[in-house]
PDB file of N, CA, C and O in Angstrom:
ATOM      1  N   MET A  33       0.875  -1.142   0.009  1.00  0.00           N
ATOM      2  CA  MET A  33       0.024   0.031  -0.061  1.00  0.00           C
ATOM      3  C   MET A  33       0.981   1.174  -0.044  1.00  0.00           C
ATOM      4  O   MET A  33       2.086   1.200   0.511  1.00  0.00           O
ATOM      5  N   ALA A  34       0.490   2.304  -0.557  1.00  0.00           N
ATOM      6  CA  ALA A  34       1.203   3.528  -0.609  1.00  0.00           C
ATOM      7  C   ALA A  34       1.313   4.165   0.827  1.00  0.00           C
ATOM      8  O   ALA A  34       0.259   4.112   1.562  1.00  0.00           O
ATOM      9  N   LYS A  35       2.348   4.793   1.054  1.00  0.00           N
ATOM     10  CA  LYS A  35       2.489   5.474   2.400  1.00  0.00           C
ATOM     11  C   LYS A  35       2.125   6.805   2.386  1.00  0.00           C
ATOM     12  O   LYS A  35       1.456   7.182   3.424  1.00  0.00           O
ATOM     13  N   SER A  36       2.102   7.478   1.271  1.00  0.00           N
ATOM     14  CA  SER A  36       1.333   8.860   1.295  1.00  0.00           C
ATOM     15  C   SER A  36       0.065   8.814   0.261  1.00  0.00           C
ATOM     16  O   SER A  36       0.044   8.204  -0.506  1.00  0.00           O
ATOM     17  N   ARG A  37      -0.512   9.932   0.664  1.00  0.00           N
ATOM     18  CA  ARG A  37      -1.755  10.121  -0.190  1.00  0.00           C
ATOM     19  C   ARG A  37      -1.496  10.555  -1.487  1.00  0.00           C
ATOM     20  O   ARG A  37      -2.368  10.255  -2.500  1.00  0.00           O
ATOM     21  N   ASN A  38      -0.296  11.346  -1.719  1.00  0.00           N
ATOM     22  CA  ASN A  38       0.158  11.853  -2.976  1.00  0.00           C
ATOM     23  C   ASN A  38       0.681  10.741  -3.898  1.00  0.00           C
ATOM     24  O   ASN A  38       0.647  11.061  -5.083  1.00  0.00           O
ATOM     25  N   ASN A  39       1.120   9.722  -3.507  1.00  0.00           N
ATOM     26  CA  ASN A  39       1.848   8.732  -4.149  1.00  0.00           C
ATOM     27  C   ASN A  39       0.768   7.509  -4.439  1.00  0.00           C
ATOM     28  O   ASN A  39       0.664   6.599  -3.502  1.00  0.00           O
ATOM     29  N   LEU A  40       0.129   7.507  -5.647  1.00  0.00           N
ATOM     30  CA  LEU A  40      -0.915   6.554  -5.686  1.00  0.00           C
ATOM     31  C   LEU A  40      -0.503   5.334  -6.409  1.00  0.00           C
ATOM     32  O   LEU A  40      -1.374   4.483  -6.991  1.00  0.00           O
ATOM     33  N   LEU A  41       1.003   5.166  -6.664  1.00  0.00           N
ATOM     34  CA  LEU A  41       1.389   4.067  -7.457  1.00  0.00           C
ATOM     35  C   LEU A  41       1.086   2.727  -6.734  1.00  0.00           C
ATOM     36  O   LEU A  41       1.337   2.629  -5.468  1.00  0.00           O
ATOM     37  N   GLY A  42       0.355   1.754  -7.253  1.00  0.00           N
ATOM     38  CA  GLY A  42       0.146   0.583  -6.675  1.00  0.00           C
ATOM     39  C   GLY A  42      -1.273   0.525  -6.313  1.00  0.00           C
ATOM     40  O   GLY A  42      -1.865  -0.564  -6.032  1.00  0.00           O
ATOM     41  N   VAL A  43      -1.996   1.668  -6.348  1.00  0.00           N
ATOM     42  CA  VAL A  43      -3.348   1.677  -5.761  1.00  0.00           C
ATOM     43  C   VAL A  43      -4.222   1.272  -7.010  1.00  0.00           C
ATOM     44  O   VAL A  43      -5.112   0.263  -6.834  1.00  0.00           O
ATOM     45  N   GLY A  44      -3.964   1.823  -8.142  1.00  0.00           N
ATOM     46  CA  GLY A  44      -4.814   1.582  -9.339  1.00  0.00           C
ATOM     47  C   GLY A  44      -4.019   1.147 -10.560  1.00  0.00           C
ATOM     48  O   GLY A  44      -4.508   1.068 -11.621  1.00  0.00           O
ATOM     49  N   GLY A  45      -2.747   1.022 -10.464  1.00  0.00           N
ATOM     50  CA  GLY A  45      -1.839   0.702 -11.514  1.00  0.00           C
ATOM     51  C   GLY A  45      -1.433   1.760 -12.316  1.00  0.00           C
ATOM     52  O   GLY A  45      -1.723   3.121 -11.819  1.00  0.00           O
ATOM     53  N   GLN A  46      -0.554   1.620 -13.106  1.00  0.00           N
ATOM     54  CA  GLN A  46      -0.098   2.955 -13.888  1.00  0.00           C
ATOM     55  C   GLN A  46      -0.546   2.977 -15.273  1.00  0.00           C
ATOM     56  O   GLN A  46      -1.025   1.995 -15.841  1.00  0.00           O
ATOM     57  N   ARG A  47      -0.742   4.027 -15.904  1.00  0.00           N
ATOM     58  CA  ARG A  47      -1.334   4.177 -17.141  1.00  0.00           C
ATOM     59  C   ARG A  47      -0.255   4.575 -17.956  1.00  0.00           C
ATOM     60  O   ARG A  47       0.801   5.369 -17.756  1.00  0.00           O
ATOM     61  N   LYS A  48      -0.075   4.174 -19.249  1.00  0.00           N
ATOM     62  CA  LYS A  48       1.014   4.220 -20.216  1.00  0.00           C
ATOM     63  C   LYS A  48       0.962   5.485 -20.754  1.00  0.00           C
ATOM     64  O   LYS A  48      -0.104   6.077 -20.929  1.00  0.00           O
ATOM     65  N   LYS A  49       2.060   6.185 -20.949  1.00  0.00           N
ATOM     66  CA  LYS A  49       2.150   7.414 -21.653  1.00  0.00           C
ATOM     67  C   LYS A  49       1.804   7.269 -23.043  1.00  0.00           C
ATOM     68  O   LYS A  49       2.180   6.479 -23.772  1.00  0.00           O
ATOM     69  N   LEU A  50       0.847   8.208 -23.524  1.00  0.00           N
ATOM     70  CA  LEU A  50       0.495   8.129 -24.864  1.00  0.00           C
ATOM     71  C   LEU A  50       1.263   9.002 -25.826  1.00  0.00           C
ATOM     72  O   LEU A  50       1.620  10.257 -25.231  1.00  0.00           O
ATOM     73  N   SER A  51       1.854   8.620 -26.818  1.00  0.00           N
ATOM     74  CA  SER A  51       2.476   9.503 -27.924  1.00  0.00           C
ATOM     75  C   SER A  51       1.629  10.453 -28.401  1.00  0.00           C
ATOM     76  O   SER A  51       0.432  10.290 -28.459  1.00  0.00           O
ATOM     77  N   ARG A  52       1.919  11.619 -29.144  1.00  0.00           N
ATOM     78  CA  ARG A  52       1.337  12.433 -29.691  1.00  0.00           C
ATOM     79  C   ARG A  52       0.384  11.736 -30.893  1.00  0.00           C
ATOM     80  O   ARG A  52      -0.837  12.102 -31.140  1.00  0.00           O
ATOM     81  N   ALA A  53       1.066  10.740 -31.657  1.00  0.00           N
ATOM     82  CA  ALA A  53       0.096  10.139 -32.679  1.00  0.00           C
ATOM     83  C   ALA A  53      -0.927   9.184 -32.008  1.00  0.00           C
ATOM     84  O   ALA A  53      -2.041   9.239 -32.536  1.00  0.00           O
ATOM     85  N   GLU A  54      -0.596   8.613 -30.899  1.00  0.00           N
ATOM     86  CA  GLU A  54      -1.708   7.709 -30.394  1.00  0.00           C
ATOM     87  C   GLU A  54      -2.852   8.674 -29.890  1.00  0.00           C
ATOM     88  O   GLU A  54      -3.979   8.328 -29.671  1.00  0.00           O
ATOM     89  N   GLN A  55      -2.476  10.073 -29.292  1.00  0.00           N
ATOM     90  CA  GLN A  55      -3.349  10.825 -28.640  1.00  0.00           C
ATOM     91  C   GLN A  55      -4.261  11.392 -29.776  1.00  0.00           C
ATOM     92  O   GLN A  55      -5.447  11.536 -29.640  1.00  0.00           O
ATOM     93  N   GLN A  56      -3.718  11.415 -31.053  1.00  0.00           N
ATOM     94  CA  GLN A  56      -4.740  12.042 -32.152  1.00  0.00           C
ATOM     95  C   GLN A  56      -5.328  10.747 -32.767  1.00  0.00           C
ATOM     96  O   GLN A  56      -6.127  10.987 -33.777  1.00  0.00           O
ATOM     97  N   GLY A  57      -5.373   9.571 -32.356  1.00  0.00           N
ATOM     98  CA  GLY A  57      -6.040   8.439 -32.813  1.00  0.00           C
ATOM     99  C   GLY A  57      -5.226   7.557 -33.831  1.00  0.00           C
ATOM    100  O   GLY A  57      -5.908   6.531 -34.156  1.00  0.00           O
ATOM    101  N   ALA A  58      -3.989   7.825 -34.120  1.00  0.00           N
ATOM    102  CA  ALA A  58      -3.152   6.783 -34.952  1.00  0.00           C
ATOM    103  C   ALA A  58      -2.780   5.689 -34.013  1.00  0.00           C
ATOM    104  O   ALA A  58      -2.453   5.790 -32.807  1.00  0.00           O
ATOM    105  N   GLY A  59      -2.768   4.498 -34.491  1.00  0.00           N
ATOM    106  CA  GLY A  59      -2.477   3.420 -33.808  1.00  0.00           C
ATOM    107  C   GLY A  59      -0.956   3.275 -33.623  1.00  0.00           C
ATOM    108  O   GLY A  59      -0.154   3.835 -34.446  1.00  0.00           O
ATOM    109  N   SER A  60      -0.483   2.533 -32.764  1.00  0.00           N
ATOM    110  CA  SER A  60       1.008   2.334 -32.580  1.00  0.00           C
ATOM    111  C   SER A  60       1.398   1.049 -33.014  1.00  0.00           C
ATOM    112  O   SER A  60       0.545  -0.011 -33.348  1.00  0.00           O
ATOM    113  N   ALA A  61       2.834   0.971 -33.261  1.00  0.00           N
ATOM    114  CA  ALA A  61       3.246  -0.606 -33.372  1.00  0.00           C
ATOM    115  C   ALA A  61       2.995  -1.402 -32.333  1.00  0.00           C
ATOM    116  O   ALA A  61       2.956  -2.719 -32.634  1.00  0.00           O
ATOM    117  N   ARG A  62       2.752  -1.144 -31.124  1.00  0.00           N
ATOM    118  CA  ARG A  62       2.496  -1.946 -30.043  1.00  0.00           C
ATOM    119  C   ARG A  62       1.281  -2.548 -30.303  1.00  0.00           C
ATOM    120  O   ARG A  62       1.117  -3.916 -30.037  1.00  0.00           O
ATOM    121  N   THR A  63       0.075  -2.058 -30.767  1.00  0.00           N
ATOM    122  CA  THR A  63      -1.098  -2.646 -30.975  1.00  0.00           C
ATOM    123  C   THR A  63      -1.038  -3.625 -31.920  1.00  0.00           C
ATOM    124  O   THR A  63      -1.600  -4.678 -32.117  1.00  0.00           O
ATOM    125  N   ALA A  64      -0.233  -3.131 -33.065  1.00  0.00           N
ATOM    126  CA  ALA A  64      -0.070  -4.153 -34.247  1.00  0.00           C
ATOM    127  C   ALA A  64       0.751  -5.327 -33.778  1.00  0.00           C
ATOM    128  O   ALA A  64       0.277  -6.577 -34.386  1.00  0.00           O
ATOM    129  N   ASP A  65       1.608  -5.231 -33.027  1.00  0.00           N
ATOM    130  CA  ASP A  65       2.449  -6.306 -32.380  1.00  0.00           C
ATOM    131  C   ASP A  65       1.513  -7.307 -31.636  1.00  0.00           C
ATOM    132  O   ASP A  65       1.417  -8.500 -31.653  1.00  0.00           O
ATOM    133  N   ARG A  66       0.743  -6.645 -30.841  1.00  0.00           N
ATOM    134  CA  ARG A  66      -0.409  -7.488 -29.994  1.00  0.00           C
ATOM    135  C   ARG A  66      -1.270  -8.126 -30.950  1.00  0.00           C
ATOM    136  O   ARG A  66      -1.574  -9.349 -30.668  1.00  0.00           O
ATOM    137  N   LYS A  67      -1.768  -7.676 -32.001  1.00  0.00           N
ATOM    138  CA  LYS A  67      -2.553  -8.269 -33.017  1.00  0.00           C
ATOM    139  C   LYS A  67      -1.903  -9.495 -33.632  1.00  0.00           C
ATOM    140  O   LYS A  67      -2.498 -10.572 -33.868  1.00  0.00           O
ATOM    141  N   VAL A  68      -0.679  -9.274 -34.009  1.00  0.00           N
ATOM    142  CA  VAL A  68       0.017 -10.365 -34.662  1.00  0.00           C
ATOM    143  C   VAL A  68       0.156 -11.454 -33.662  1.00  0.00           C
ATOM    144  O   VAL A  68       0.070 -12.634 -34.077  1.00  0.00           O
ATOM    145  N   ALA A  69       0.592 -11.147 -32.417  1.00  0.00           N
ATOM    146  CA  ALA A  69       0.674 -12.359 -31.458  1.00  0.00           C
ATOM    147  C   ALA A  69      -0.655 -12.774 -31.137  1.00  0.00           C
ATOM    148  O   ALA A  69      -0.617 -14.070 -31.036  1.00  0.00           O
ATOM    149  N   GLU A  70      -1.682 -12.166 -31.211  1.00  0.00           N
ATOM    150  CA  GLU A  70      -3.016 -12.834 -30.801  1.00  0.00           C
ATOM    151  C   GLU A  70      -3.387 -13.732 -32.015  1.00  0.00           C
ATOM    152  O   GLU A  70      -3.803 -14.679 -31.955  1.00  0.00           O
ATOM    153  N   ASP A  71      -3.204 -13.330 -33.221  1.00  0.00           N
ATOM    154  CA  ASP A  71      -3.390 -14.225 -34.538  1.00  0.00           C
ATOM    155  C   ASP A  71      -2.440 -15.312 -34.418  1.00  0.00           C
ATOM    156  O   ASP A  71      -3.011 -16.498 -34.791  1.00  0.00           O
ATOM    157  N   LYS A  72      -1.389 -15.365 -34.051  1.00  0.00           N
ATOM    158  CA  LYS A  72      -0.289 -16.428 -34.109  1.00  0.00           C
ATOM    159  C   LYS A  72      -1.108 -17.455 -32.911  1.00  0.00           C
ATOM    160  O   LYS A  72      -0.842 -18.650 -33.179  1.00  0.00           O
ATOM    161  N   LYS A  73      -1.314 -16.815 -31.781  1.00  0.00           N
ATOM    162  CA  LYS A  73      -2.024 -17.618 -30.782  1.00  0.00           C
ATOM    163  C   LYS A  73      -3.175 -18.478 -31.303  1.00  0.00           C
ATOM    164  O   LYS A  73      -3.527 -19.784 -30.921  1.00  0.00           O
ATOM    165  N   GLN A  74      -4.201 -17.664 -31.919  1.00  0.00           N
ATOM    166  CA  GLN A  74      -5.330 -18.350 -32.254  1.00  0.00           C
ATOM    167  C   GLN A  74      -5.090 -19.408 -33.493  1.00  0.00           C
ATOM    168  O   GLN A  74      -5.721 -20.567 -33.291  1.00  0.00           O
ATOM    169  N   GLU A  75      -4.065 -19.233 -34.144  1.00  0.00           N
ATOM    170  CA  GLU A  75      -3.531 -20.342 -35.181  1.00  0.00           C
ATOM    171  C   GLU A  75      -3.076 -21.382 -34.449  1.00  0.00           C
ATOM    172  O   GLU A  75      -3.384 -22.570 -34.877  1.00  0.00           O
ATOM    173  N   LEU A  76      -2.399 -21.273 -33.476  1.00  0.00           N
ATOM    174  CA  LEU A  76      -1.827 -22.527 -32.726  1.00  0.00           C
ATOM    175  C   LEU A  76      -2.894 -23.079 -32.030  1.00  0.00           C
ATOM    176  O   LEU A  76      -2.859 -24.385 -32.030  1.00  0.00           O
ATOM    177  N   VAL A  77      -3.858 -22.521 -31.476  1.00  0.00           N
ATOM    178  CA  VAL A  77      -4.877 -23.137 -30.731  1.00  0.00           C
ATOM    179  C   VAL A  77      -5.777 -23.984 -31.832  1.00  0.00           C
ATOM    180  O   VAL A  77      -6.286 -25.126 -31.370  1.00  0.00           O
ATOM    181  N   ARG A  78      -5.920 -23.403 -33.068  1.00  0.00           N
ATOM    182  CA  ARG A  78      -6.532 -24.025 -33.981  1.00  0.00           C
ATOM    183  C   ARG A  78      -6.197 -25.433 -34.368  1.00  0.00           C
ATOM    184  O   ARG A  78      -6.520 -26.484 -34.439  1.00  0.00           O
ATOM    185  N   LYS A  79      -4.639 -25.399 -34.599  1.00  0.00           N
ATOM    186  CA  LYS A  79      -3.962 -26.341 -34.999  1.00  0.00           C
ATOM    187  C   LYS A  79      -3.999 -27.457 -33.774  1.00  0.00           C
ATOM    188  O   LYS A  79      -4.207 -28.812 -34.122  1.00  0.00           O
ATOM    189  N   MET A  80      -3.903 -27.164 -32.600  1.00  0.00           N
ATOM    190  CA  MET A  80      -4.005 -27.969 -31.489  1.00  0.00           C
ATOM    191  C   MET A  80      -5.230 -28.876 -31.362  1.00  0.00           C
ATOM    192  O   MET A  80      -5.293 -29.996 -30.977  1.00  0.00           O
ATOM    193  N   ARG A  81      -6.391 -28.001 -31.503  1.00  0.00           N
ATOM    194  CA  ARG A  81      -7.772 -28.663 -31.567  1.00  0.00           C
ATOM    195  C   ARG A  81      -7.791 -29.627 -32.722  1.00  0.00           C
ATOM    196  O   ARG A  81      -8.563 -30.431 -32.350  1.00  0.00           O
ATOM    197  N   GLU A  82      -7.373 -29.316 -33.830  1.00  0.00           N
ATOM    198  CA  GLU A  82      -7.610 -30.220 -34.768  1.00  0.00           C
ATOM    199  C   GLU A  82      -6.554 -31.484 -34.621  1.00  0.00           C
ATOM    200  O   GLU A  82      -7.094 -32.564 -34.920  1.00  0.00           O
ATOM    201  N   ARG A  83      -5.537 -31.283 -34.115  1.00  0.00           N
ATOM    202  CA  ARG A  83      -4.843 -32.554 -33.784  1.00  0.00           C
ATOM    203  C   ARG A  83      -5.470 -33.465 -32.641  1.00  0.00           C
ATOM    204  O   ARG A  83      -5.420 -34.522 -32.874  1.00  0.00           O
ATOM    205  N   ALA A  84      -5.948 -32.761 -31.655  1.00  0.00           N
ATOM    206  CA  ALA A  84      -6.631 -33.477 -30.698  1.00  0.00           C
ATOM    207  C   ALA A  84      -7.905 -34.319 -31.181  1.00  0.00           C
ATOM    208  O   ALA A  84      -8.319 -35.415 -30.767  1.00  0.00           O
ATOM    209  N   GLU A  85      -8.629 -33.489 -32.122  1.00  0.00           N
ATOM    210  CA  GLU A  85      -9.830 -34.096 -32.792  1.00  0.00           C
ATOM    211  C   GLU A  85      -9.433 -35.335 -33.638  1.00  0.00           C
ATOM    212  O   GLU A  85     -10.121 -36.273 -33.575  1.00  0.00           O
ATOM    213  N   ALA A  86      -8.349 -35.215 -34.323  1.00  0.00           N
ATOM    214  CA  ALA A  86      -7.868 -36.242 -35.217  1.00  0.00           C
ATOM    215  C   ALA A  86      -7.567 -37.565 -34.325  1.00  0.00           C
ATOM    216  O   ALA A  86      -7.878 -38.738 -34.505  1.00  0.00           O
ATOM    217  N   GLN A  87      -6.708 -37.101 -33.237  1.00  0.00           N
ATOM    218  CA  GLN A  87      -6.287 -38.248 -32.357  1.00  0.00           C
ATOM    219  C   GLN A  87      -7.590 -39.042 -31.571  1.00  0.00           C
ATOM    220  O   GLN A  87      -7.488 -39.941 -31.560  1.00  0.00           O
ATOM    221  N   THR A  88      -8.445 -38.278 -31.215  1.00  0.00           N
ATOM    222  CA  THR A  88      -9.435 -38.658 -30.385  1.00  0.00           C
ATOM    223  C   THR A  88     -10.440 -39.640 -31.492  1.00  0.00           C
ATOM    224  O   THR A  88     -10.977 -40.581 -31.227  1.00  0.00           O
ATOM    225  N   ALA A  89     -10.571 -39.180 -32.709  1.00  0.00           N
ATOM    226  CA  ALA A  89     -11.290 -39.800 -33.770  1.00  0.00           C
ATOM    227  C   ALA A  89     -10.569 -41.281 -34.033  1.00  0.00           C
ATOM    228  O   ALA A  89     -11.315 -42.269 -34.123  1.00  0.00           O
ATOM    229  N   THR A  90      -9.255 -41.280 -34.209  1.00  0.00           N
ATOM    230  CA  THR A  90      -8.565 -42.483 -34.381  1.00  0.00           C
ATOM    231  C   THR A  90      -8.764 -43.453 -33.250  1.00  0.00           C
ATOM    232  O   THR A  90      -8.732 -44.727 -33.391  1.00  0.00           O
ATOM    233  N   THR A  91      -8.483 -42.961 -32.067  1.00  0.00           N
ATOM    234  CA  THR A  91      -8.446 -43.900 -30.847  1.00  0.00           C
ATOM    235  C   THR A  91      -9.846 -44.274 -30.624  1.00  0.00           C
ATOM    236  O   THR A  91     -10.251 -45.337 -30.273  1.00  0.00           O
ATOM    237  N   ALA A  92     -11.140 -43.392 -30.936  1.00  0.00           N
ATOM    238  CA  ALA A  92     -12.400 -43.782 -30.763  1.00  0.00           C
ATOM    239  C   ALA A  92     -12.675 -44.824 -31.859  1.00  0.00           C
ATOM    240  O   ALA A  92     -13.648 -45.809 -31.501  1.00  0.00           O
ATOM    241  N   ALA A  93     -12.179 -44.667 -33.077  1.00  0.00           N
ATOM    242  CA  ALA A  93     -12.478 -45.701 -34.034  1.00  0.00           C
ATOM    243  C   ALA A  93     -12.000 -47.122 -33.882  1.00  0.00           C
ATOM    244  O   ALA A  93     -12.587 -47.954 -34.169  1.00  0.00           O
ATOM    245  N   GLU A  94     -10.839 -47.104 -33.414  1.00  0.00           N
ATOM    246  CA  GLU A  94     -10.014 -48.507 -33.120  1.00  0.00           C
ATOM    247  C   GLU A  94     -10.981 -49.158 -32.008  1.00  0.00           C
ATOM    248  O   GLU A  94     -11.369 -50.343 -32.414  1.00  0.00           O
ATOM    249  N   PRO A  95     -11.140 -48.796 -30.777  1.00  0.00           N
ATOM    250  CA  PRO A  95     -12.037 -49.696 -29.881  1.00  0.00           C
ATOM    251  C   PRO A  95     -13.431 -49.658 -30.452  1.00  0.00           C
ATOM    252  O   PRO A  95     -14.108 -50.770 -30.192  1.00  0.00           O
ATOM    253  N   GLY A  96     -13.743 -48.784 -31.249  1.00  0.00           N
ATOM    254  CA  GLY A  96     -15.416 -49.108 -31.646  1.00  0.00           C
ATOM    255  C   GLY A  96     -15.574 -50.094 -32.646  1.00  0.00           C
ATOM    256  O   GLY A  96     -16.437 -50.752 -32.859  1.00  0.00           O
ATOM    257  N   GLU A  97     -14.408 -50.281 -33.479  1.00  0.00           N
ATOM    258  CA  GLU A  97     -14.522 -51.515 -34.482  1.00  0.00           C
ATOM    259  C   GLU A  97     -14.534 -52.827 -33.579  1.00  0.00           C
ATOM    260  O   GLU A  97     -15.132 -53.588 -33.938  1.00  0.00           O
ATOM    261  N   GLN A  98     -13.650 -52.897 -32.691  1.00  0.00           N
ATOM    262  CA  GLN A  98     -13.703 -54.127 -31.874  1.00  0.00           C
ATOM    263  C   GLN A  98     -15.009 -54.338 -31.018  1.00  0.00           C
ATOM    264  O   GLN A  98     -15.481 -55.389 -31.105  1.00  0.00           O
ATOM    265  N   ASP A  99     -15.585 -53.168 -30.534  1.00  0.00           N
ATOM    266  CA  ASP A  99     -16.662 -53.332 -29.925  1.00  0.00           C
ATOM    267  C   ASP A  99     -18.030 -53.842 -30.820  1.00  0.00           C
ATOM    268  O   ASP A  99     -18.769 -54.530 -30.368  1.00  0.00           O
ATOM    269  N   ASP A 100     -17.963 -53.211 -32.011  1.00  0.00           N
ATOM    270  CA  ASP A 100     -19.064 -53.471 -32.837  1.00  0.00           C
ATOM    271  C   ASP A 100     -18.970 -54.935 -33.390  1.00  0.00           C
ATOM    272  O   ASP A 100     -19.812 -55.515 -33.620  1.00  0.00           O
ATOM    273  N   ALA A 101     -17.677 -55.481 -33.399  1.00  0.00           N
ATOM    274  CA  ALA A 101     -17.536 -56.962 -33.948  1.00  0.00           C
ATOM    275  C   ALA A 101     -17.908 -57.716 -32.700  1.00  0.00           C
ATOM    276  O   ALA A 101     -18.517 -58.891 -33.057  1.00  0.00           O
ATOM    277  N   SER A 102     -17.542 -57.586 -31.634  1.00  0.00           N
ATOM    278  CA  SER A 102     -17.915 -58.445 -30.461  1.00  0.00           C
ATOM    279  C   SER A 102     -19.363 -58.625 -30.242  1.00  0.00           C
ATOM    280  O   SER A 102     -19.886 -59.921 -29.981  1.00  0.00           O
ATOM    281  N   PRO A 103     -20.215 -57.631 -30.234  1.00  0.00           N
ATOM    282  CA  PRO A 103     -21.858 -57.901 -29.998  1.00  0.00           C
ATOM    283  C   PRO A 103     -22.371 -58.569 -31.260  1.00  0.00           C
ATOM    284  O   PRO A 103     -23.203 -59.471 -31.021  1.00  0.00           O
ATOM    285  N   SER A 104     -22.026 -58.282 -32.370  1.00  0.00           N
ATOM    286  CA  SER A 104     -22.550 -59.062 -33.496  1.00  0.00           C
ATOM    287  C   SER A 104     -22.095 -60.525 -33.572  1.00  0.00           C
ATOM    288  O   SER A 104     -22.865 -61.471 -33.983  1.00  0.00           O
ATOM    289  N   ALA A 105     -20.974 -60.923 -32.983  1.00  0.00           N
ATOM    290  CA  ALA A 105     -20.439 -62.237 -32.900  1.00  0.00           C
ATOM    291  C   ALA A 105     -21.391 -62.984 -31.833  1.00  0.00           C
ATOM    292  O   ALA A 105     -21.695 -64.101 -31.798  1.00  0.00           O
ATOM    293  N   ALA A 106     -21.452 -62.173 -30.740  1.00  0.00           N
ATOM    294  CA  ALA A 106     -22.358 -62.789 -29.462  1.00  0.00           C
ATOM    295  C   ALA A 106     -23.712 -63.073 -30.098  1.00  0.00           C
ATOM    296  O   ALA A 106     -24.399 -63.920 -29.560  1.00  0.00           O
ATOM    297  N   GLN A 107     -24.350 -62.131 -30.882  1.00  0.00           N
ATOM    298  CA  GLN A 107     -25.685 -62.379 -31.278  1.00  0.00           C
ATOM    299  C   GLN A 107     -25.864 -63.413 -32.269  1.00  0.00           C
ATOM    300  O   GLN A 107     -26.731 -64.019 -32.458  1.00  0.00           O
ATOM    301  N   SER A 108     -24.842 -63.774 -33.036  1.00  0.00           N
ATOM    302  CA  SER A 108     -24.991 -64.800 -34.137  1.00  0.00           C
ATOM    303  C   SER A 108     -25.161 -66.123 -33.468  1.00  0.00           C
ATOM    304  O   SER A 108     -24.981 -66.575 -32.439  1.00  0.00           O
TER     305      SER A 108
END
């Protein structure tokens, strides 16, 4: 906690200083970098989900084929 009332550091966080271009509405390279990083993350998550779905599909198909064969043999 801050020791004096004039020093509010840590109470609500710090606000970053805006450049003149940012104050006038122009975007910064920082926001572009964040967007690129977010896009990369989304692409990685998509790939991981596809791999997980493919893996579960193959593992589910293997035991499913064996399970389907055994009840039909038992019914015969």
